[in-house]
Coordinates of C-alpha atoms and ligand atoms in Angstrom, one line a residue:
Chain A
M803 CA -17.3 17.6 37.3
K804 CA -20.0 20.2 37.0
K805 CA -19.0 21.1 33.5
R806 CA -19.2 17.4 32.5
G807 CA -22.7 17.1 33.9
L808 CA -23.9 20.1 32.0
S809 CA -22.5 18.9 28.7
D810 CA -24.0 15.5 29.3
L811 CA -27.3 17.1 29.8
F812 CA -27.0 19.1 26.6
F813 CA -26.2 15.9 24.8
L814 CA -29.2 14.2 26.2
F815 CA -31.4 17.1 25.1
L816 CA -30.0 17.0 21.7
V817 CA -30.6 13.2 21.3
L818 CA -34.2 13.6 22.6
Y819 CA -34.7 16.6 20.3
L820 CA -33.6 14.5 17.3
L821 CA -35.2 11.2 18.3
F822 CA -38.5 12.5 19.5
P823 CA -40.0 13.3 16.1
I824 CA -38.9 9.9 14.8
L825 CA -40.3 8.0 17.7
A826 CA -43.5 10.0 17.6
T827 CA -43.8 9.3 13.8
A828 CA -43.2 5.6 14.3
L829 CA -45.7 5.5 17.1
Y830 CA -48.3 7.5 15.0
A831 CA -47.9 4.9 12.3
F832 CA -49.3 2.3 14.7
A833 CA -51.8 4.4 16.6
T834 CA -55.5 3.8 16.4
N835 CA -56.5 7.2 17.6
W836 CA -54.2 9.9 19.0
N837 CA -56.0 13.2 19.4
N838 CA -56.7 14.2 23.0
T839 CA -54.4 11.9 24.9
I840 CA -50.7 12.0 25.7
L841 CA -50.2 8.5 24.4
P842 CA -52.2 6.8 21.6
E843 CA -55.5 5.2 22.7
G844 CA -54.5 1.9 21.1
L845 CA -52.1 0.3 18.7
T846 CA -52.9 -1.3 15.3
F847 CA -51.2 -2.6 12.2
K848 CA -54.0 -1.4 10.0
W849 CA -52.2 1.6 8.5
L850 CA -49.2 -0.5 7.6
A851 CA -51.4 -3.2 6.2
S852 CA -53.4 -0.7 4.2
L853 CA -50.2 0.6 2.7
F854 CA -49.3 -2.9 1.5
Q855 CA -52.8 -3.2 0.0
D856 CA -52.5 0.1 -1.8
T857 CA -51.2 -0.7 -5.3
S858 CA -50.2 2.8 -5.9
F859 CA -47.9 2.6 -2.9
I860 CA -46.4 -0.7 -4.2
E861 CA -46.0 0.8 -7.6
A862 CA -44.4 4.0 -6.2
F863 CA -42.0 1.8 -4.2
G864 CA -41.1 -0.2 -7.3
R865 CA -40.5 3.0 -9.2
S866 CA -38.2 4.4 -6.5
V867 CA -36.2 1.1 -6.4
L868 CA -36.1 1.1 -10.2
L869 CA -35.0 4.7 -10.5
S870 CA -32.4 4.7 -7.7
G871 CA -31.2 1.2 -8.4
G872 CA -31.0 1.9 -12.2
A873 CA -28.9 5.0 -11.5
V874 CA -26.5 3.1 -9.3
I875 CA -26.2 0.3 -11.8
L876 CA -25.5 2.8 -14.7
A877 CA -22.9 4.5 -12.5
F878 CA -21.2 1.1 -11.9
I879 CA -21.2 0.3 -15.6
F880 CA -20.0 3.6 -16.9
V881 CA -18.4 5.6 -14.0
V882 CA -16.6 3.0 -11.9
P883 CA -14.4 1.6 -14.8
A884 CA -13.4 5.2 -15.5
I885 CA -12.5 5.7 -11.9
F886 CA -10.4 2.5 -11.9
I887 CA -8.5 3.6 -14.9
I888 CA -7.8 7.1 -13.6
V889 CA -6.8 6.0 -10.2
L890 CA -4.6 3.1 -11.4
Y891 CA -3.0 4.4 -14.5
F892 CA -3.5 8.2 -14.7
P893 CA -3.3 9.4 -11.1
K894 CA -2.4 12.9 -12.3
Y895 CA -6.0 13.3 -13.6
E896 CA -7.4 12.6 -10.2
K897 CA -7.6 16.4 -9.6
W898 CA -10.2 16.7 -12.3
M899 CA -12.2 13.9 -10.7
Q900 CA -12.0 15.8 -7.4
T901 CA -13.2 19.0 -9.1
A902 CA -16.1 17.2 -10.6
V903 CA -17.0 15.8 -7.2
V904 CA -17.0 19.3 -5.7
M905 CA -19.2 20.6 -8.5
V906 CA -21.8 18.0 -7.8
Y907 CA -22.0 19.3 -4.2
A908 CA -22.0 22.9 -5.5
F909 CA -25.2 22.7 -7.5
P910 CA -28.4 22.9 -5.5
G911 CA -31.3 20.7 -6.6
V912 CA -33.5 23.5 -7.6
I913 CA -31.0 25.0 -10.0
L914 CA -30.3 21.6 -11.4
A915 CA -34.0 21.1 -12.0
V916 CA -34.5 24.3 -13.9
G917 CA -31.4 23.5 -15.9
L918 CA -32.7 20.1 -16.8
I919 CA -36.1 21.3 -17.8
R920 CA -34.7 24.1 -19.9
T921 CA -32.3 21.9 -21.7
Y922 CA -34.0 18.6 -22.2
S923 CA -37.7 19.5 -22.5
Q924 CA -36.9 21.1 -25.9
L925 CA -34.9 18.2 -27.1
G926 CA -37.8 15.8 -26.7
I927 CA -35.9 13.5 -24.3
P928 CA -38.2 12.0 -21.7
M929 CA -37.7 14.0 -18.5
I930 CA -37.5 10.9 -16.4
L931 CA -34.4 9.9 -18.4
A932 CA -32.9 13.3 -17.8
V933 CA -33.5 12.8 -14.0
L934 CA -31.9 9.4 -14.2
G935 CA -28.9 10.9 -15.9
A936 CA -28.7 13.6 -13.2
Y937 CA -28.9 10.9 -10.6
V938 CA -26.0 9.0 -12.1
I939 CA -23.9 12.2 -11.9
S940 CA -25.1 13.2 -8.4
I941 CA -23.8 10.0 -6.8
L942 CA -20.4 10.5 -8.2
P943 CA -18.9 11.7 -4.9
Y944 CA -20.0 8.5 -3.0
I945 CA -18.9 6.2 -5.8
Y946 CA -15.6 8.0 -6.4
Q947 CA -14.7 8.0 -2.7
G948 CA -15.7 4.4 -2.2
T949 CA -13.9 3.2 -5.2
R950 CA -10.7 5.2 -4.7
N951 CA -10.5 4.3 -1.0
S952 CA -10.9 0.6 -1.7
L953 CA -8.3 0.7 -4.4
R954 CA -5.8 2.5 -2.2
N955 CA -6.6 0.2 0.8
V956 CA -5.7 -2.9 -1.0
N957 CA -2.8 -1.4 -2.9
A958 CA -4.4 -2.3 -6.2
K959 CA -1.5 -1.6 -8.5
Q960 CA 0.7 -4.0 -6.7
L961 CA -1.9 -6.7 -6.5
L962 CA -2.3 -6.5 -10.3
D963 CA 1.5 -6.6 -10.7
V964 CA 1.9 -9.6 -8.5
A965 CA -1.0 -11.5 -10.2
E966 CA 0.5 -10.9 -13.6
L967 CA 4.0 -12.0 -12.5
L968 CA 2.3 -15.2 -11.2
G969 CA 1.1 -15.9 -14.7
A970 CA -2.4 -14.3 -14.8
S971 CA -3.5 -12.4 -17.8
K972 CA -4.6 -8.8 -17.3
L973 CA -8.3 -9.9 -17.4
Q974 CA -7.7 -12.7 -14.9
A975 CA -5.8 -10.3 -12.6
Y976 CA -8.8 -7.9 -12.6
L977 CA -11.5 -10.6 -12.2
K978 CA -9.8 -13.0 -9.9
V979 CA -7.7 -10.7 -7.7
L980 CA -8.7 -7.0 -7.8
L981 CA -12.5 -7.2 -8.0
P982 CA -12.9 -9.6 -5.1
A983 CA -10.5 -7.5 -3.0
V984 CA -12.3 -4.2 -3.5
Y985 CA -15.8 -5.6 -3.7
P986 CA -16.9 -4.8 -0.1
G987 CA -15.9 -1.1 -0.5
L988 CA -17.6 -0.8 -3.9
F989 CA -20.8 -2.4 -2.6
A990 CA -20.8 -0.1 0.4
G991 CA -20.6 2.8 -2.0
A992 CA -23.4 1.4 -4.0
L993 CA -25.7 1.0 -1.0
L994 CA -24.9 4.5 0.2
S995 CA -25.7 6.0 -3.2
F996 CA -28.9 4.0 -3.4
S997 CA -30.1 5.3 -0.1
V998 CA -29.3 8.9 -1.0
L999 CA -31.2 8.6 -4.2
F1000 CA -34.1 6.8 -2.6
G1001 CA -34.7 9.8 -0.4
E1002 CA -34.3 12.4 -3.2
F1003 CA -37.4 14.6 -3.6
V1004 CA -36.5 18.0 -5.0
L1005 CA -35.4 17.0 -8.4
I1006 CA -37.9 14.3 -9.2
N1007 CA -40.8 16.5 -7.9
L1008 CA -39.8 19.6 -9.9
V1009 CA -38.9 17.9 -13.1
V1010 CA -41.3 15.0 -13.4
G1011 CA -43.7 15.3 -10.5
S1012 CA -46.7 13.0 -10.4
R1013 CA -46.0 11.7 -13.9
F1014 CA -43.5 9.3 -12.2
E1015 CA -44.7 8.9 -8.7
T1016 CA -41.9 7.7 -6.4
V1017 CA -42.2 6.9 -2.7
Q1018 CA -41.2 10.5 -1.8
I1019 CA -44.0 11.9 -4.0
Y1020 CA -46.5 9.4 -2.7
L1021 CA -45.5 10.4 0.8
M1022 CA -46.0 14.1 -0.1
K1023 CA -49.5 13.4 -1.3
K1024 CA -50.5 11.3 1.7
L1025 CA -49.4 14.0 4.1
S1026 CA -52.5 16.0 3.2
T1027 CA -54.9 13.1 3.4
S1028 CA -53.9 10.7 6.1
G1029 CA -51.3 11.4 8.7
H1030 CA -51.3 7.8 9.9
I1031 CA -50.5 6.5 6.4
A1032 CA -47.8 9.1 5.8
S1033 CA -46.3 8.0 9.2
A1034 CA -46.4 4.4 8.1
V1035 CA -44.5 5.3 4.9
V1036 CA -41.9 7.2 6.9
F1037 CA -41.6 4.2 9.3
L1038 CA -41.0 1.8 6.4
Y1039 CA -38.5 4.2 4.9
L1040 CA -36.6 4.4 8.2
V1041 CA -36.5 0.7 8.5
L1042 CA -35.1 0.4 5.0
M1043 CA -32.5 3.0 5.7
G1044 CA -31.6 1.3 9.0
I1045 CA -31.0 -2.0 7.2
L1046 CA -28.9 -0.2 4.5
T1047 CA -26.9 1.7 7.1
I1048 CA -26.1 -1.5 9.0
S1049 CA -25.1 -3.3 5.8
I1050 CA -22.8 -0.4 4.9
S1051 CA -21.1 -0.4 8.2
I1052 CA -20.6 -4.1 8.2
L1053 CA -19.1 -3.9 4.7
T1054 CA -16.9 -1.0 5.5
K1055 CA -15.6 -2.9 8.6
R1056 CA -14.9 -5.9 6.4
S1057 CA -13.0 -3.9 3.8
R1058 CA -10.9 -2.4 6.6
G1059 CA -10.1 -5.8 8.0
V1060 CA -9.0 -6.8 4.6
A1061 CA -6.6 -3.9 4.4
K1062 CA -5.1 -4.4 7.8
T1063 CA -1.4 -5.2 7.6
Chain B
M1058 CA 27.1 -16.2 -21.1
S1059 CA 25.7 -15.3 -17.7
Y1060 CA 22.2 -16.2 -16.5
V1061 CA 21.0 -12.6 -16.1
M1062 CA 22.6 -10.0 -18.3
I1063 CA 21.6 -6.4 -18.1
E1064 CA 23.3 -4.2 -20.6
N1065 CA 23.4 -0.4 -21.0
L1066 CA 20.1 0.2 -19.3
H1067 CA 18.8 3.7 -19.3
K1068 CA 15.6 5.1 -17.8
T1069 CA 14.3 8.6 -17.9
Y1070 CA 11.0 10.0 -16.7
G1071 CA 10.4 13.2 -18.6
A1072 CA 13.5 15.3 -18.2
S1073 CA 14.9 13.4 -15.2
T1074 CA 17.3 10.5 -15.7
V1075 CA 16.6 7.8 -13.2
L1076 CA 19.0 5.1 -14.4
S1077 CA 22.1 5.6 -16.5
T1078 CA 24.3 3.0 -18.1
I1079 CA 23.4 0.1 -15.8
D1080 CA 25.4 -3.1 -16.6
M1081 CA 25.0 -6.1 -14.5
T1082 CA 25.7 -9.8 -14.9
I1083 CA 24.4 -12.4 -12.5
E1084 CA 25.1 -16.1 -12.5
K1085 CA 22.6 -18.9 -12.0
G1086 CA 21.9 -19.6 -8.4
E1087 CA 23.6 -16.4 -7.2
F1088 CA 22.2 -14.2 -4.4
V1089 CA 22.9 -10.6 -5.3
T1090 CA 22.0 -7.4 -3.6
L1091 CA 21.3 -4.0 -5.0
L1092 CA 22.3 -1.6 -2.2
G1093 CA 21.9 2.1 -2.3
P1094 CA 20.3 5.1 -0.7
S1095 CA 16.6 6.0 -1.2
G1096 CA 15.6 7.1 -4.6
C1097 CA 18.8 5.9 -6.4
G1098 CA 16.7 3.7 -8.8
K1099 CA 16.8 0.2 -7.2
S1100 CA 13.1 -0.5 -7.5
T1101 CA 13.1 0.8 -11.0
I1102 CA 15.8 -1.8 -12.0
L1103 CA 13.7 -4.6 -10.5
R1104 CA 10.5 -3.4 -12.3
I1105 CA 12.3 -3.3 -15.6
I1106 CA 13.7 -6.8 -15.1
A1107 CA 10.1 -8.0 -14.3
G1108 CA 8.7 -6.1 -17.3
L1109 CA 6.4 -3.9 -15.2
T1110 CA 8.2 -0.8 -16.3
D1111 CA 9.8 -0.3 -19.8
A1112 CA 13.4 0.8 -20.0
T1113 CA 14.1 3.8 -22.2
S1114 CA 17.0 1.9 -23.7
G1115 CA 19.1 -1.2 -23.0
T1116 CA 18.6 -4.9 -22.9
V1117 CA 17.6 -7.5 -20.3
N1118 CA 18.6 -11.0 -21.1
I1119 CA 17.6 -13.9 -18.9
D1120 CA 18.6 -17.5 -19.5
G1121 CA 19.7 -16.6 -23.0
I1122 CA 16.3 -15.0 -23.9
D1123 CA 16.0 -11.3 -24.7
M1124 CA 13.1 -10.1 -22.6
Q1125 CA 12.3 -7.1 -24.8
N1126 CA 9.0 -8.5 -26.1
V1127 CA 8.2 -11.0 -23.4
Q1128 CA 5.2 -10.1 -21.2
P1129 CA 5.5 -10.1 -17.5
K1130 CA 3.3 -13.1 -17.1
N1131 CA 5.6 -15.1 -19.4
R1132 CA 8.9 -14.0 -18.0
E1133 CA 9.0 -16.6 -15.1
I1134 CA 10.1 -13.9 -12.7
G1135 CA 8.8 -13.7 -9.2
M1136 CA 8.6 -10.6 -7.1
V1137 CA 8.1 -9.9 -3.4
F1138 CA 7.3 -6.4 -2.2
Q1139 CA 7.9 -4.5 1.0
S1140 CA 4.2 -4.3 1.6
Y1141 CA 3.6 -8.0 1.0
A1142 CA 0.8 -7.4 -1.5
L1143 CA -1.1 -10.6 -0.5
F1144 CA -4.5 -11.1 -2.0
P1145 CA -6.7 -10.0 1.0
N1146 CA -9.7 -12.1 0.1
M1147 CA -7.8 -15.4 -0.2
T1148 CA -6.5 -17.6 2.5
V1149 CA -2.8 -18.4 2.9
K1150 CA -3.3 -21.6 0.9
E1151 CA -5.2 -19.9 -1.9
N1152 CA -2.6 -17.1 -2.0
V1153 CA 0.3 -19.6 -2.3
A1154 CA -1.7 -21.8 -4.8
F1155 CA -2.5 -18.8 -7.1
G1156 CA 0.5 -19.2 -9.5
L1157 CA 0.0 -22.9 -10.0
K1158 CA -3.7 -22.4 -10.6
M1159 CA -2.9 -19.9 -13.3
K1160 CA -0.8 -22.7 -14.9
K1161 CA -3.8 -25.0 -14.8
I1162 CA -2.0 -27.7 -12.8
D1163 CA -4.0 -30.6 -11.4
P1164 CA -5.6 -29.5 -8.0
R1165 CA -4.3 -32.6 -6.2
E1166 CA -0.8 -31.7 -7.2
I1167 CA -1.3 -28.1 -6.2
D1168 CA -2.5 -29.2 -2.8
E1169 CA 0.7 -31.2 -2.3
K1170 CA 3.0 -28.5 -3.5
V1171 CA 1.3 -25.9 -1.4
R1172 CA 1.7 -28.1 1.7
E1173 CA 5.4 -28.6 0.9
M1174 CA 6.0 -24.9 0.3
L1175 CA 4.2 -23.9 3.6
A1176 CA 6.5 -26.3 5.4
I1177 CA 9.5 -24.6 3.9
V1178 CA 8.4 -21.2 5.1
H1179 CA 7.3 -22.6 8.5
L1180 CA 3.7 -21.8 8.1
S1181 CA 2.1 -25.2 7.9
D1182 CA -0.4 -24.4 10.6
K1183 CA -1.6 -21.1 9.0
G1184 CA -2.9 -22.5 5.7
N1185 CA -6.5 -21.5 6.4
A1186 CA -5.8 -18.1 7.9
Y1187 CA -6.5 -14.8 6.0
P1188 CA -3.7 -12.4 5.5
N1189 CA -5.1 -9.9 8.0
E1190 CA -4.9 -12.6 10.7
L1191 CA -1.1 -12.9 10.3
S1192 CA 1.8 -10.9 11.7
G1193 CA 4.0 -8.9 9.3
G1194 CA 6.7 -11.5 9.3
Q1195 CA 4.2 -14.3 8.6
Q1196 CA 2.7 -12.3 5.8
Q1197 CA 6.0 -11.8 4.2
R1198 CA 6.7 -15.6 4.4
V1199 CA 3.4 -16.2 2.6
A1200 CA 4.4 -13.7 -0.1
L1201 CA 7.7 -15.6 -0.4
A1202 CA 6.0 -18.9 -0.7
R1203 CA 3.6 -17.6 -3.3
A1204 CA 6.5 -16.4 -5.4
L1205 CA 8.7 -19.4 -4.9
I1206 CA 6.1 -22.1 -5.6
V1207 CA 6.2 -21.5 -9.4
R1208 CA 10.0 -21.9 -9.3
P1209 CA 10.8 -18.6 -11.0
K1210 CA 14.0 -18.3 -12.9
V1211 CA 14.8 -15.2 -10.9
L1212 CA 13.2 -13.9 -7.7
L1213 CA 13.2 -10.2 -7.1
L1214 CA 12.9 -9.0 -3.6
D1215 CA 12.1 -5.2 -3.1
E1216 CA 13.0 -4.4 0.5
P1217 CA 11.1 -7.4 1.7
L1218 CA 12.2 -7.0 5.3
S1219 CA 12.2 -3.3 5.7
A1220 CA 8.8 -3.2 7.5
L1221 CA 9.8 -5.8 10.1
D1222 CA 11.4 -5.3 13.5
A1223 CA 15.1 -6.1 13.9
Q1224 CA 14.7 -9.5 15.5
I1225 CA 12.3 -11.0 12.9
R1226 CA 14.3 -9.3 10.2
K1227 CA 17.5 -11.1 11.2
K1228 CA 15.6 -14.4 11.4
L1229 CA 14.1 -13.9 8.0
Q1230 CA 17.4 -12.9 6.5
S1231 CA 19.0 -16.2 7.4
D1232 CA 15.8 -18.1 6.4
L1233 CA 15.8 -16.4 3.1
R1234 CA 19.4 -17.3 2.5
S1235 CA 18.9 -20.9 3.4
I1236 CA 15.8 -21.3 1.3
Q1237 CA 17.7 -19.7 -1.6
M1238 CA 20.6 -22.2 -1.2
E1239 CA 18.1 -25.1 -0.8
L1240 CA 16.1 -24.3 -3.9
G1241 CA 19.1 -22.9 -5.9
I1242 CA 17.0 -19.9 -7.1
T1243 CA 18.7 -16.8 -8.4
M1244 CA 17.7 -13.9 -6.2
I1245 CA 18.1 -10.2 -6.5
L1246 CA 17.5 -8.4 -3.2
V1247 CA 17.0 -4.7 -2.9
T1248 CA 17.9 -3.1 0.4
H1249 CA 19.2 0.1 1.8
D1250 CA 20.6 -1.7 4.8
Q1251 CA 24.3 -2.4 4.3
E1252 CA 24.4 -5.0 7.2
E1253 CA 21.6 -7.0 5.5
A1254 CA 23.4 -6.8 2.2
M1255 CA 26.7 -8.0 3.8
A1256 CA 24.9 -10.8 5.7
V1257 CA 23.2 -12.6 2.8
S1258 CA 24.8 -11.8 -0.5
D1259 CA 27.2 -13.5 -2.8
K1260 CA 27.7 -10.2 -4.7
I1261 CA 26.7 -6.7 -4.0
F1262 CA 26.0 -3.8 -6.4
V1263 CA 26.2 -0.5 -4.6
M1264 CA 24.2 2.1 -6.4
N1265 CA 24.3 5.8 -6.3
K1266 CA 22.2 8.3 -8.2
G1267 CA 21.1 5.9 -11.0
G1268 CA 24.4 4.3 -11.5
I1269 CA 26.4 1.4 -10.0
A1270 CA 29.1 2.9 -7.8
Q1271 CA 30.9 -0.4 -7.0
R1272 CA 30.4 -4.1 -7.4
G1273 CA 32.0 -7.0 -5.6
T1274 CA 31.7 -9.6 -2.9
P1275 CA 30.7 -8.3 0.5
T1276 CA 34.3 -8.5 1.7
E1277 CA 35.6 -6.7 -1.3
I1278 CA 33.1 -3.9 -0.9
Y1279 CA 33.7 -3.6 2.8
T1280 CA 37.5 -3.7 2.8
K1281 CA 38.2 -1.9 -0.5
P1282 CA 35.8 0.9 -0.9
E1283 CA 36.7 2.7 -4.1
S1284 CA 35.1 6.1 -3.4
E1285 CA 34.2 8.4 -0.6
F1286 CA 30.5 7.6 -1.3
I1287 CA 31.0 3.9 -0.7
A1288 CA 33.2 4.5 2.3
N1289 CA 30.6 6.6 3.9
F1290 CA 27.7 4.4 2.9
I1291 CA 29.0 1.0 3.7
G1292 CA 30.4 1.5 7.2
H1293 CA 31.4 4.1 9.7
Y1294 CA 34.6 4.8 7.8
N1295 CA 36.7 7.8 8.7
V1296 CA 37.3 9.7 5.6
F1297 CA 40.2 12.3 5.5
T1298 CA 41.6 14.6 2.9
R1299 CA 45.3 14.2 2.2
A1300 CA 46.2 17.3 4.1
E1301 CA 44.1 16.4 7.1
L1302 CA 45.7 12.9 7.4
E1303 CA 49.2 14.2 6.9
H1304 CA 48.7 16.7 9.6
M1305 CA 47.3 14.0 12.0
V1306 CA 50.0 11.5 11.5
G1307 CA 52.7 14.2 11.3
M1308 CA 54.4 13.0 8.1
K1309 CA 54.2 13.1 4.3
L1310 CA 52.3 10.2 2.8
P1311 CA 53.9 8.3 -0.1
S1312 CA 50.6 8.1 -2.0
E1313 CA 49.4 10.7 -4.5
C1314 CA 45.7 10.2 -3.6
A1315 CA 43.5 13.1 -2.5
K1316 CA 41.3 11.2 0.0
F1317 CA 41.8 8.3 2.3
A1318 CA 39.5 6.1 4.4
I1319 CA 40.3 4.2 7.6
R1320 CA 37.9 1.7 9.1
P1321 CA 37.1 2.6 12.8
E1322 CA 38.0 -0.9 14.0
A1323 CA 41.5 -0.7 12.3
I1324 CA 42.6 2.0 14.8
Y1325 CA 43.9 0.7 18.1
F1326 CA 45.8 1.7 21.2
E1327 CA 49.0 -0.4 21.2
A1328 CA 52.0 0.7 19.3
G1329 CA 53.4 -1.7 16.7
A1330 CA 56.4 -1.7 14.4
K1331 CA 55.2 0.1 11.3
N1332 CA 52.2 2.1 12.7
F1333 CA 51.1 5.5 11.8
H1334 CA 50.5 7.3 15.0
M1335 CA 47.9 9.9 15.8
S1336 CA 46.8 11.5 19.0
G1337 CA 43.3 12.7 20.0
I1338 CA 41.2 13.7 22.9
A1339 CA 38.2 11.4 23.6
I1340 CA 35.0 13.5 23.3
E1341 CA 32.2 11.0 23.0
S1342 CA 31.8 7.3 23.6
V1343 CA 28.8 5.2 22.7
M1344 CA 28.3 1.6 23.6
S1345 CA 26.1 -0.5 21.3
G1346 CA 26.1 -4.0 22.6
N1347 CA 29.4 -5.6 21.8
V1348 CA 31.0 -2.6 20.3
I1349 CA 32.2 0.6 21.8
R1350 CA 32.5 3.5 19.5
T1351 CA 34.6 6.4 20.6
V1352 CA 35.0 9.8 18.9
F1353 CA 38.4 11.5 19.2
Q1354 CA 39.2 15.1 18.5
S1355 CA 42.5 15.8 16.7
G1356 CA 43.1 19.4 15.7
E1357 CA 40.2 20.4 13.5
R1358 CA 39.1 16.9 12.7
T1359 CA 37.4 14.1 14.6
F1360 CA 37.8 10.4 14.0
S1361 CA 36.0 7.4 15.4
V1362 CA 37.4 4.2 16.8
E1363 CA 35.4 1.0 17.4
Q1364 CA 36.6 -1.6 19.8
L1365 CA 35.0 -4.8 21.0
H1366 CA 33.5 -4.4 24.3
H1367 CA 35.7 -6.3 26.7
R1368 CA 35.6 -4.9 30.2
G1369 CA 33.3 -1.9 30.3
H1370 CA 34.3 1.6 29.1
F1371 CA 38.0 1.9 28.6
V1372 CA 38.3 5.6 27.7
E1373 CA 37.8 8.6 29.8
I1374 CA 36.1 11.5 28.1
G1375 CA 38.4 14.6 28.0
K1376 CA 41.6 12.6 28.2
A1377 CA 44.2 12.4 25.5
Y1378 CA 45.0 9.1 23.9
E1379 CA 47.6 7.8 21.4
C1380 CA 46.1 5.8 18.6
Y1381 CA 47.8 3.7 15.9
V1382 CA 46.9 2.4 12.5
E1383 CA 48.7 0.1 10.1
P1384 CA 49.7 1.8 6.8
E1385 CA 47.9 -1.0 4.8
D1386 CA 44.7 -0.1 6.6
V1387 CA 44.8 3.4 5.1
I1388 CA 42.7 3.0 2.0
E1389 CA 43.2 5.2 -1.0
L1390 CA 39.9 6.6 -2.4
T1391 CA 39.5 7.7 -6.0
Ligands
ATP2429 N1 6.4 6.7 -12.3 C1 7.4 7.6 -12.0 N2 7.3 8.8 -12.6 C2 8.3 9.7 -12.3 N3 9.4 9.4 -11.6 C3 9.5 8.2 -11.0 C4 8.5 7.2 -11.2 N4 8.9 6.1 -10.6 C5 10.1 6.4 -10.0 N5 10.5 7.7 -10.2 C6 11.7 8.3 -9.8 O1 12.8 7.5 -10.0 C7 13.7 7.6 -9.0 C8 14.1 6.2 -8.5 O2 13.0 5.5 -8.0 P1 13.1 4.1 -7.3 O3 11.7 3.8 -6.8 O4 13.7 3.2 -8.3 O5 14.0 4.4 -6.1 P2 14.5 3.3 -5.0 O6 16.0 3.3 -5.1 O7 13.8 2.1 -5.1 O8 14.2 4.1 -3.7 P3 13.7 3.6 -2.3 O9 14.8 3.0 -1.5 O10 13.2 4.8 -1.6 O11 12.6 2.6 -2.6 C9 13.1 8.4 -7.9 O12 13.8 9.7 -7.9 C10 11.7 8.5 -8.3 O13 11.2 9.8 -8.0
MG2430 MG1 12.3 1.2 -3.8

């Protein structure tokens, strides 16, 4: 009994420890003045509103969406078909996929940044494209896991076989049977990748910096000028991530329901 | 010329031979079973017939057409898998309708045929359900309906009932057989359950290690096993070497065979005119519903006897009994 109470207490502390800064930040984003009091003196929407009136924020947001979304779309055009083919037809090469996935985890952002600058600045390729390329590679783990699990869950090979025996062409089997069946899993992988890239700071800051100002870089700048606005940015970011997380969990649940036998 | 003719089929994966010299003929409207232990190549044969796997050599001929260069989608062969393989994002109706849609049949006609088919598999009330809302048995009925609706020339069933519990399995076995009779479709069932094979088939091919060990009607297979493998696989046969059996019955046997098999239910306790006679001490007795199976020790060997369960246990463990068997029930193995 006593032990239980103690561990509950620890858990409560942990939750508070983790939640407190988030709550405080969110509150700060709506506080009029919060200097000498325990709680803010008043609440206001003006920080949030000013954020939406600031074109450089809107542009930064747009750039972030463009960059992260672009990387995800590129990955879906070039990487996902490759994963399909490997998982379905050449399963013995999956170990190379897994090695590639581990390598992605193994390289810290800083080293990657130095590598990118060294290699590509001399070749005259715009650095933002180099970052985009690195992004496409860096989401490989999420995309690979998501795709492979979906294919395994629905027993993709057999679905394709059945569709063909029922008179579908290979293309019809893919488009009408396999893709709709694995779509929730793929989409969850895409959202996850997007949210990871959206929060990326190290690479973009070191390689491109303020030449391509994303939300993260905008946030960094605002930290030194206005705490309230920076808090408002963080608040918006958290809301966005919350929505993405919920969507991912709904989609994952759906794809599991689909696979239930 | 038979409806399905498989000649000289070989299949190798790298250095390992999976199928060697498979020859099979199947008549139109027949229900045949491929029976064999795990890994003997049953699924591989089905996949080759369906065109999903290429044979290393040999021919598959269906309804007079050599299937060599015919794509799976044009073979008019249906297949049902152990894991159902239903399309998860489609309702039962959409699953069943899929084959007809691929044939671009008029939607109203599809509707009607789907309704008919669902009635045949007793799922009329589940048309709008998704696969994950159905039990295993129901899912397998959908898979069956989906395969049957296009009226395939041959329906291949790869252990379709293995994932189901005993009761539903029995029910689906008899459903499967009656649907097959009703529609007159040629079916090839793969199973490793000899009871299932006996219950539904016109003809059984017993496979072992990539070859066909014996073929025949269920009765032929059961009463005339040709080899020790069949005798062991098909029932609880007692298999004896010549020396063992001669020692047990206490006399020289007229036959020259090296091994013999005796069905456990062919051994009984009342002496007759021409019986062989063997004595044994009861060491174990197991009752499984209507059958009591008793194991007797006789010298070095044991043998088992199965009797219908009339009035409770009739043997006492540890006691010696006299057992009898007719000479014609002693089967010579080659
Ligand atoms: N793609 C493959 N590559 C290599 N070997 C294979 C392949 N497919 C099957 N085999 C081998 O072929 C043999 C026969 O396989 P098959 O699936 O036909 O057996 P089965 O009789 O259906 O067994 P089970 O009752 O377990 O389903 C097995 O030894 C298997 O390892
Ligand atoms: Mg198999």
